[in-house]
Short mmCIF file of C-alpha atoms in Angstrom, two decimals:
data_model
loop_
_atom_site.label_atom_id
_atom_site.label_comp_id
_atom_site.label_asym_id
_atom_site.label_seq_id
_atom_site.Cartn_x
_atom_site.Cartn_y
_atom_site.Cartn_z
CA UNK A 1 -129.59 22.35 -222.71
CA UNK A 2 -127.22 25.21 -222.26
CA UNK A 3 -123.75 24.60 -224.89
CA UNK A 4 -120.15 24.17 -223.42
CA UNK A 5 -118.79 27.25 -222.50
CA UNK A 6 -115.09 26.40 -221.73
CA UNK A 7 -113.87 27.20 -225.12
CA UNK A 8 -115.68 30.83 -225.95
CA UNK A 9 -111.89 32.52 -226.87
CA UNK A 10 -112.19 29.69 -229.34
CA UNK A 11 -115.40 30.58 -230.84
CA UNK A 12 -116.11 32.68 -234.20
CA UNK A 13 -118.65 35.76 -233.88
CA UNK A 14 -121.34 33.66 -234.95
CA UNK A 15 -120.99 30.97 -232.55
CA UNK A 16 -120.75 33.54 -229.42
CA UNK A 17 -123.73 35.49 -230.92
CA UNK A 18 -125.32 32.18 -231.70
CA UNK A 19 -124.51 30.91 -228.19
CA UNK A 20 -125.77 34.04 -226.60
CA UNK A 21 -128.90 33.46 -227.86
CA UNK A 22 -129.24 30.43 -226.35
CA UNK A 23 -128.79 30.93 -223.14
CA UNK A 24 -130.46 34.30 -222.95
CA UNK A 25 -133.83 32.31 -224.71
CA UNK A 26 -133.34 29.61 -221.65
CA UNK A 27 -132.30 31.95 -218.80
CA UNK A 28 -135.56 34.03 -219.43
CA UNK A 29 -137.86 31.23 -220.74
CA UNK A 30 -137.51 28.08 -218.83
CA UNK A 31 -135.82 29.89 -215.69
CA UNK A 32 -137.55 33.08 -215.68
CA UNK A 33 -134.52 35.12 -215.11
CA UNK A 34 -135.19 39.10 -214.56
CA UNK A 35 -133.45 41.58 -216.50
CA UNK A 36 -132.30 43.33 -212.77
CA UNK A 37 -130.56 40.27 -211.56
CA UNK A 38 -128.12 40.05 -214.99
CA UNK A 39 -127.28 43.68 -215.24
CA UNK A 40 -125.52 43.64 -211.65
CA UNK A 41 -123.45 41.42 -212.62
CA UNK A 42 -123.13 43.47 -215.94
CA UNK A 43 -122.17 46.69 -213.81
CA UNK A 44 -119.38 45.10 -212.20
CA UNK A 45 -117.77 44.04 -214.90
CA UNK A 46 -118.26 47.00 -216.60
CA UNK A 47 -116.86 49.32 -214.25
CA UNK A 48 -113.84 47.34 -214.56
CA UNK A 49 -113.96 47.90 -218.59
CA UNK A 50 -114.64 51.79 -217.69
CA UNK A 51 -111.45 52.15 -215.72
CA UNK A 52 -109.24 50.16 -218.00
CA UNK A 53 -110.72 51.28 -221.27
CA UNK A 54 -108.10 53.59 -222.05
CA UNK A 55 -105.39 51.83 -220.38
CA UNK A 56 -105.37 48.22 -220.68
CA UNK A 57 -102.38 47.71 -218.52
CA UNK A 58 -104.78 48.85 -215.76
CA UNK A 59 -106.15 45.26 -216.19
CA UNK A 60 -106.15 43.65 -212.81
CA UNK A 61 -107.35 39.86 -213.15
CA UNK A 62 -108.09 40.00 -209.55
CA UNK A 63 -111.14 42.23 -209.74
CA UNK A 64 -112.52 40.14 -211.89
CA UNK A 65 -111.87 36.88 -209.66
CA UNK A 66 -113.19 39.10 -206.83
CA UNK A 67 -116.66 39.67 -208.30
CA UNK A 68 -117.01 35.54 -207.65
CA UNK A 69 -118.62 35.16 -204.99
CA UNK A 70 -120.98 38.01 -205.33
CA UNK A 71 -122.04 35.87 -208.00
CA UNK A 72 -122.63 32.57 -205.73
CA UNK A 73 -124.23 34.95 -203.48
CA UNK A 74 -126.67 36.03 -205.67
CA UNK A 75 -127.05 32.07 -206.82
CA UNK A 76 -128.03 30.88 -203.08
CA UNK A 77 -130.28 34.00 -203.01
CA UNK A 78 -132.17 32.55 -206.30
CA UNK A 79 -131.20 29.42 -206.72
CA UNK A 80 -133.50 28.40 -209.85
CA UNK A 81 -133.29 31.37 -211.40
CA UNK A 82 -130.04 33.02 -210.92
CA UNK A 83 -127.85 29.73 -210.62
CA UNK A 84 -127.84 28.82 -214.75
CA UNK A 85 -126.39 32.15 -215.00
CA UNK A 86 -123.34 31.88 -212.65
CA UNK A 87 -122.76 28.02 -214.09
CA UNK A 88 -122.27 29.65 -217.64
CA UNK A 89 -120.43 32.63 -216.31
CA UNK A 90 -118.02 31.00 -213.59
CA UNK A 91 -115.89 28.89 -215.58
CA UNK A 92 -115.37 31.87 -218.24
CA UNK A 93 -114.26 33.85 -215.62
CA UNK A 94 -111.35 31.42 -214.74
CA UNK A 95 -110.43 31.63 -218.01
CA UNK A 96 -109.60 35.46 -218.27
CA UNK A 97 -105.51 35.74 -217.83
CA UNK A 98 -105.70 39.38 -219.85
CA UNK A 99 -107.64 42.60 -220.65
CA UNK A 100 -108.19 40.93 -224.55
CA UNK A 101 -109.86 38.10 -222.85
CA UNK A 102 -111.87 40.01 -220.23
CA UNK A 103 -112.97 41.96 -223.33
CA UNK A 104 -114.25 38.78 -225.31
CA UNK A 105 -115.85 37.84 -222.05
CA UNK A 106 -117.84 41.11 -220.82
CA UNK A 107 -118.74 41.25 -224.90
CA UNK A 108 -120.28 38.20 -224.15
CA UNK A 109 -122.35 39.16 -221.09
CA UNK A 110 -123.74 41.71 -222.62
CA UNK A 111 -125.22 39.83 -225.73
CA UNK A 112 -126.44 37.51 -223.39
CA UNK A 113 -128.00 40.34 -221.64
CA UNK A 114 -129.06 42.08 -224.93
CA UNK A 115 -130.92 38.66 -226.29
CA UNK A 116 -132.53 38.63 -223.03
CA UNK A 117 -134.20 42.22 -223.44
CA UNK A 118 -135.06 41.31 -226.71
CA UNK A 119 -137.06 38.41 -225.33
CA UNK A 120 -139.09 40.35 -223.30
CA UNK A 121 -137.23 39.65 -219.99
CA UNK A 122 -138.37 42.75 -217.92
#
């Protein structure tokens, strides 16, 4: 059973990492999850960390709400595998007001991502 995510600005480093883990291990084990069909998702998000990386007041909170429904897309496309993913992922989104928390956020993804590699998702 995948944890709560509502509260991840809450969490310590441990419990993200810890977290992470988690889902990455169920995403890939008991869902099957490609490697391919996280890292879009990755790429949008981190184009928007590119282009505000050196200026955070480039933040738009928009963009991110924007890259929604590309993400239910992608869940009707592949619904058993792809639709874990946006459950965990959706909420956290509505949860980013500034650049700080979009940080903590595409952080994250990317350990999620990361622990899913390291489980041998291809």
């Amino acid at each position: 059973k995948l944890p709560k995510l509502r509260k991840l600005f809450d969490w310590d480093e441990n419990t993200k990492v810890y977290n992470a883990f988690l889902i990455a291990t169920y995403l890939w084990k008991d869902r099957g999850l490609k490697t391919t069909q996280i890292r879009k998702f990755l790429d949008k998000f981190k184009t928007i960390r590119n282009k505000c990386k050196l200026n955070p007041e480039n933040f738009d909170k928009n963009e991110v709400i924007a890259i929604r429904p590309i993400l239910a897309y992608s869940a009707g496309r592949n619904m058993s595998q792809v639709l874990p993913l946006v459950k965990v992922l959706d909420p956290l989104i509505l949860k980013i007001e500034k650049y700080d928390d979009f940080i903590e956020f595409y952080e994250f993804l990317e350990s999620i991502v990361a622990f899913h590699k390291f489980l041998g998702g291809d």
